[in-house]
PDB file of C-alpha atoms in Angstrom:
ATOM      1  CA  MET A  70     -15.549   2.572  16.063  1.00 93.00           C
ATOM      2  CA  GLU A  71     -13.141   3.659  13.370  1.00 92.00           C
ATOM      3  CA  HIS A  72     -14.849   5.213  10.341  1.00 96.00           C
ATOM      4  CA  PHE A  73     -13.186   6.524   7.188  1.00 95.00           C
ATOM      5  CA  THR A  74     -14.525   7.980   3.974  1.00 96.00           C
ATOM      6  CA  ILE A  75     -11.623   6.071   2.534  1.00 96.00           C
ATOM      7  CA  ALA A  76     -11.469   7.434  -1.016  1.00 95.00           C
ATOM      8  CA  THR A  77     -11.558  11.009   0.283  1.00 96.00           C
ATOM      9  CA  VAL A  78      -8.953  10.338   2.980  1.00 97.00           C
ATOM     10  CA  ALA A  79      -6.666   8.609   0.465  1.00 97.00           C
ATOM     11  CA  GLU A  80      -7.059  11.375  -2.137  1.00 96.00           C
ATOM     12  CA  LYS A  81      -6.097  14.059   0.404  1.00 97.00           C
ATOM     13  CA  SER A  82      -2.874  12.345   1.472  1.00 96.00           C
ATOM     14  CA  PRO A  83       0.292  13.351  -0.386  1.00 96.00           C
ATOM     15  CA  ASP A  84       2.307  10.709   1.503  1.00 98.00           C
ATOM     16  CA  PHE A  85       3.773   7.641  -0.166  1.00 98.00           C
ATOM     17  CA  ARG A  86       2.543   5.537   2.768  1.00 98.00           C
ATOM     18  CA  ARG A  87       0.343   6.349   5.771  1.00 98.00           C
ATOM     19  CA  VAL A  88      -0.930   3.721   8.209  1.00 98.00           C
ATOM     20  CA  LEU A  89      -4.505   4.638   9.144  1.00 98.00           C
ATOM     21  CA  TRP A  90      -5.387   1.764  11.441  1.00 98.00           C
ATOM     22  CA  THR A  91      -3.706  -1.305  12.908  1.00 97.00           C
ATOM     23  CA  GLY A  92      -5.537  -4.212  14.537  1.00 96.00           C
ATOM     24  CA  ASN A  93      -4.358  -7.554  15.839  1.00 95.00           C
ATOM     25  CA  HIS A  94      -4.940  -9.295  12.503  1.00 97.00           C
ATOM     26  CA  THR A  95      -5.144  -6.602   9.809  1.00 97.00           C
ATOM     27  CA  GLN A  96      -3.867  -3.152   8.921  1.00 98.00           C
ATOM     28  CA  LEU A  97      -5.288  -0.350   6.742  1.00 98.00           C
ATOM     29  CA  VAL A  98      -2.787   1.759   4.790  1.00 98.00           C
ATOM     30  CA  ILE A  99      -3.217   4.497   2.173  1.00 98.00           C
ATOM     31  CA  MET A 100      -0.603   5.124  -0.501  1.00 98.00           C
ATOM     32  CA  THR A 101       0.090   7.784  -3.112  1.00 98.00           C
ATOM     33  CA  ILE A 102       2.530   6.766  -5.832  1.00 98.00           C
ATOM     34  CA  PRO A 103       3.833   9.704  -7.880  1.00 98.00           C
ATOM     35  CA  PRO A 104       3.898   9.660 -11.704  1.00 98.00           C
ATOM     36  CA  GLY A 105       6.710   7.353 -12.824  1.00 97.00           C
ATOM     37  CA  GLY A 106       6.952   5.875  -9.314  1.00 98.00           C
ATOM     38  CA  GLU A 107       6.324   2.397  -7.981  1.00 98.00           C
ATOM     39  CA  ILE A 108       5.833   0.505  -4.754  1.00 97.00           C
ATOM     40  CA  GLY A 109       8.869  -1.638  -5.548  1.00 96.00           C
ATOM     41  CA  GLU A 110       9.018  -5.360  -6.192  1.00 97.00           C
ATOM     42  CA  GLU A 111       8.511  -7.331  -2.996  1.00 97.00           C
ATOM     43  CA  VAL A 112       7.219 -10.529  -1.434  1.00 97.00           C
ATOM     44  CA  HIS A 113       5.389 -10.701   1.890  1.00 96.00           C
ATOM     45  CA  GLU A 114       5.991 -14.311   2.934  1.00 96.00           C
ATOM     46  CA  ASP A 115       3.262 -14.538   5.586  1.00 97.00           C
ATOM     47  CA  ILE A 116       1.016 -11.599   4.721  1.00 98.00           C
ATOM     48  CA  ASP A 117      -1.978 -11.398   2.396  1.00 98.00           C
ATOM     49  CA  GLN A 118      -2.614  -8.007   0.804  1.00 98.00           C
ATOM     50  CA  ILE A 119      -5.697  -6.489  -0.846  1.00 98.00           C
ATOM     51  CA  LEU A 120      -5.222  -3.242  -2.795  1.00 98.00           C
ATOM     52  CA  THR A 121      -8.084  -1.007  -3.988  1.00 98.00           C
ATOM     53  CA  PHE A 122      -7.321   1.811  -6.427  1.00 98.00           C
ATOM     54  CA  VAL A 123      -8.944   5.206  -5.819  1.00 98.00           C
ATOM     55  CA  SER A 124      -7.534   7.286  -8.701  1.00 98.00           C
ATOM     56  CA  GLY A 125      -4.838   7.359 -11.339  1.00 98.00           C
ATOM     57  CA  THR A 126      -3.662   4.610 -13.668  1.00 98.00           C
ATOM     58  CA  GLY A 127      -1.053   1.988 -13.118  1.00 98.00           C
ATOM     59  CA  GLU A 128       0.177  -1.472 -13.795  1.00 98.00           C
ATOM     60  CA  ALA A 129      -0.187  -4.393 -11.407  1.00 98.00           C
ATOM     61  CA  ARG A 130       2.654  -6.896 -11.663  1.00 98.00           C
ATOM     62  CA  VAL A 131       1.687  -9.969  -9.681  1.00 98.00           C
ATOM     63  CA  ALA A 132       3.213 -13.451  -9.954  1.00 98.00           C
ATOM     64  CA  GLY A 133       4.674 -12.680 -13.393  1.00 97.00           C
ATOM     65  CA  GLU A 134       1.401 -11.311 -14.801  1.00 98.00           C
ATOM     66  CA  LYS A 135       0.783  -7.674 -15.758  1.00 98.00           C
ATOM     67  CA  ARG A 136      -2.550  -5.882 -15.824  1.00 98.00           C
ATOM     68  CA  GLU A 137      -3.662  -2.248 -16.009  1.00 98.00           C
ATOM     69  CA  VAL A 138      -5.304  -0.891 -12.855  1.00 98.00           C
ATOM     70  CA  VAL A 139      -7.634   2.106 -12.670  1.00 98.00           C
ATOM     71  CA  GLN A 140     -10.078   3.679 -10.224  1.00 97.00           C
ATOM     72  CA  GLY A 141     -12.338   1.047  -8.661  1.00 97.00           C
ATOM     73  CA  ASP A 142     -10.060  -1.914  -9.358  1.00 98.00           C
ATOM     74  CA  LEU A 143      -9.078  -4.301  -6.577  1.00 98.00           C
ATOM     75  CA  VAL A 144      -6.092  -6.653  -6.659  1.00 98.00           C
ATOM     76  CA  VAL A 145      -5.474  -9.529  -4.251  1.00 98.00           C
ATOM     77  CA  VAL A 146      -1.867 -10.529  -3.515  1.00 98.00           C
ATOM     78  CA  PRO A 147      -1.686 -13.802  -1.566  1.00 98.00           C
ATOM     79  CA  ALA A 148       1.145 -14.301   0.911  1.00 98.00           C
ATOM     80  CA  GLY A 149       4.386 -15.420  -0.734  1.00 98.00           C
ATOM     81  CA  THR A 150       3.579 -13.797  -4.104  1.00 98.00           C
ATOM     82  CA  ARG A 151       6.083 -11.481  -5.823  1.00 98.00           C
ATOM     83  CA  HIS A 152       4.420  -8.202  -6.745  1.00 98.00           C
ATOM     84  CA  ASN A 153       4.879  -4.557  -7.691  1.00 98.00           C
ATOM     85  CA  PHE A 154       2.556  -1.699  -8.619  1.00 98.00           C
ATOM     86  CA  VAL A 155       3.769   1.010 -11.000  1.00 98.00           C
ATOM     87  CA  ASN A 156       2.210   4.391 -11.755  1.00 98.00           C
ATOM     88  CA  THR A 157       1.929   4.589 -15.561  1.00 98.00           C
ATOM     89  CA  GLY A 158      -0.106   7.785 -15.752  1.00 98.00           C
ATOM     90  CA  PRO A 159       0.486  11.536 -15.495  1.00 98.00           C
ATOM     91  CA  ASN A 160      -1.265  11.841 -12.102  1.00 98.00           C
ATOM     92  CA  PRO A 161      -0.641  10.211  -8.714  1.00 98.00           C
ATOM     93  CA  LEU A 162      -1.787   6.605  -8.346  1.00 98.00           C
ATOM     94  CA  VAL A 163      -3.815   6.588  -5.124  1.00 98.00           C
ATOM     95  CA  LEU A 164      -4.855   3.416  -3.330  1.00 98.00           C
ATOM     96  CA  TYR A 165      -5.671   1.879  -0.023  1.00 98.00           C
ATOM     97  CA  THR A 166      -4.496  -1.534   1.033  1.00 98.00           C
ATOM     98  CA  VAL A 167      -5.321  -4.009   3.759  1.00 98.00           C
ATOM     99  CA  TYR A 168      -2.567  -6.264   5.095  1.00 98.00           C
ATOM    100  CA  GLY A 169      -3.312  -9.389   7.084  1.00 98.00           C
ATOM    101  CA  PRO A 170      -1.510  -9.564   9.451  1.00 97.00           C
ATOM    102  CA  PRO A 171      -0.075  -6.005   9.783  1.00 97.00           C
ATOM    103  CA  GLU A 172       3.060  -5.214   7.767  1.00 97.00           C
ATOM    104  CA  HIS A 173       4.096  -1.736   8.964  1.00 97.00           C
ATOM    105  CA  ALA A 174       4.642   0.128  12.210  1.00 97.00           C
ATOM    106  CA  ASP A 175       1.424   1.437  13.730  1.00 97.00           C
ATOM    107  CA  GLN A 176       0.721   5.045  12.655  1.00 96.00           C
ATOM    108  CA  ALA A 177       3.776   5.083  10.344  1.00 97.00           C
ATOM    109  CA  VAL A 178       3.924   7.964   7.866  1.00 98.00           C
ATOM    110  CA  HIS A 179       6.478   7.926   5.049  1.00 98.00           C
ATOM    111  CA  ARG A 180       6.382  10.967   2.793  1.00 97.00           C
ATOM    112  CA  THR A 181       8.393   9.322  -0.006  1.00 97.00           C
ATOM    113  CA  LYS A 182       9.397   5.849  -1.153  1.00 96.00           C
ATOM    114  CA  GLU A 183      12.983   6.687  -0.212  1.00 96.00           C
ATOM    115  CA  GLU A 184      11.892   7.549   3.320  1.00 96.00           C
ATOM    116  CA  ALA A 185       9.871   4.315   3.508  1.00 96.00           C
ATOM    117  CA  ASP A 186      12.821   2.230   2.259  1.00 96.00           C
ATOM    118  CA  ALA A 187      15.184   3.897   4.758  1.00 96.00           C
ATOM    119  CA  ALA A 188      12.813   3.269   7.686  1.00 96.00           C
ATOM    120  CA  GLU A 189      12.472  -0.370   6.681  1.00 93.00           C
ATOM    121  CA  ALA A 190      16.244  -0.823   6.273  1.00 94.00           C
ATOM    122  CA  ALA A 191      16.837   0.764   9.708  1.00 96.00           C
ATOM    123  CA  GLY A 192      14.298  -1.551  11.362  1.00 93.00           C
ATOM    124  CA  LYS A 193      11.987   1.391  12.142  1.00 94.00           C
ATOM    125  CA  ASP A 194       8.994   0.067  10.202  1.00 95.00           C
ATOM    126  CA  GLU A 195       8.248  -3.144  12.060  1.00 94.00           C
ATOM    127  CA  PRO A 196       4.633  -4.145  12.736  1.00 93.00           C
ATOM    128  CA  PRO A 197       3.504  -4.346  16.349  1.00 90.00           C
ATOM    129  CA  THR A 198       3.735  -7.756  17.954  1.00 78.00           C
ATOM    130  CA  SER A 199       0.750  -9.295  19.686  1.00 53.00           C
TER     131      SER A 199
END
């Protein structure tokens, strides 16, 4: 059994992205977006994503719509949908997200967005294959 006190685990992580658990069909990832930072606009063609916000304030940009997100909010991003999440507050925007199927390399840790982008560009952030 895997068990996480997810809000506490997410709040303690300074990393931009940390993969906590990877299964055959889903993946659990925590993220900390610094003030003024963002995930970056993207589309996951074959992956659904559910994001739950633990602390901070931000803006969800999904399918051309914008909405404020705060602690306790959850946003669903269906596969094939253009999206981005931007930290609009003075504190880190902390969240956890579930991908189905997995999107990142198992146990990947990226301290910054730049590190995450570089790993992806180098092909070092590929999800495991079944």
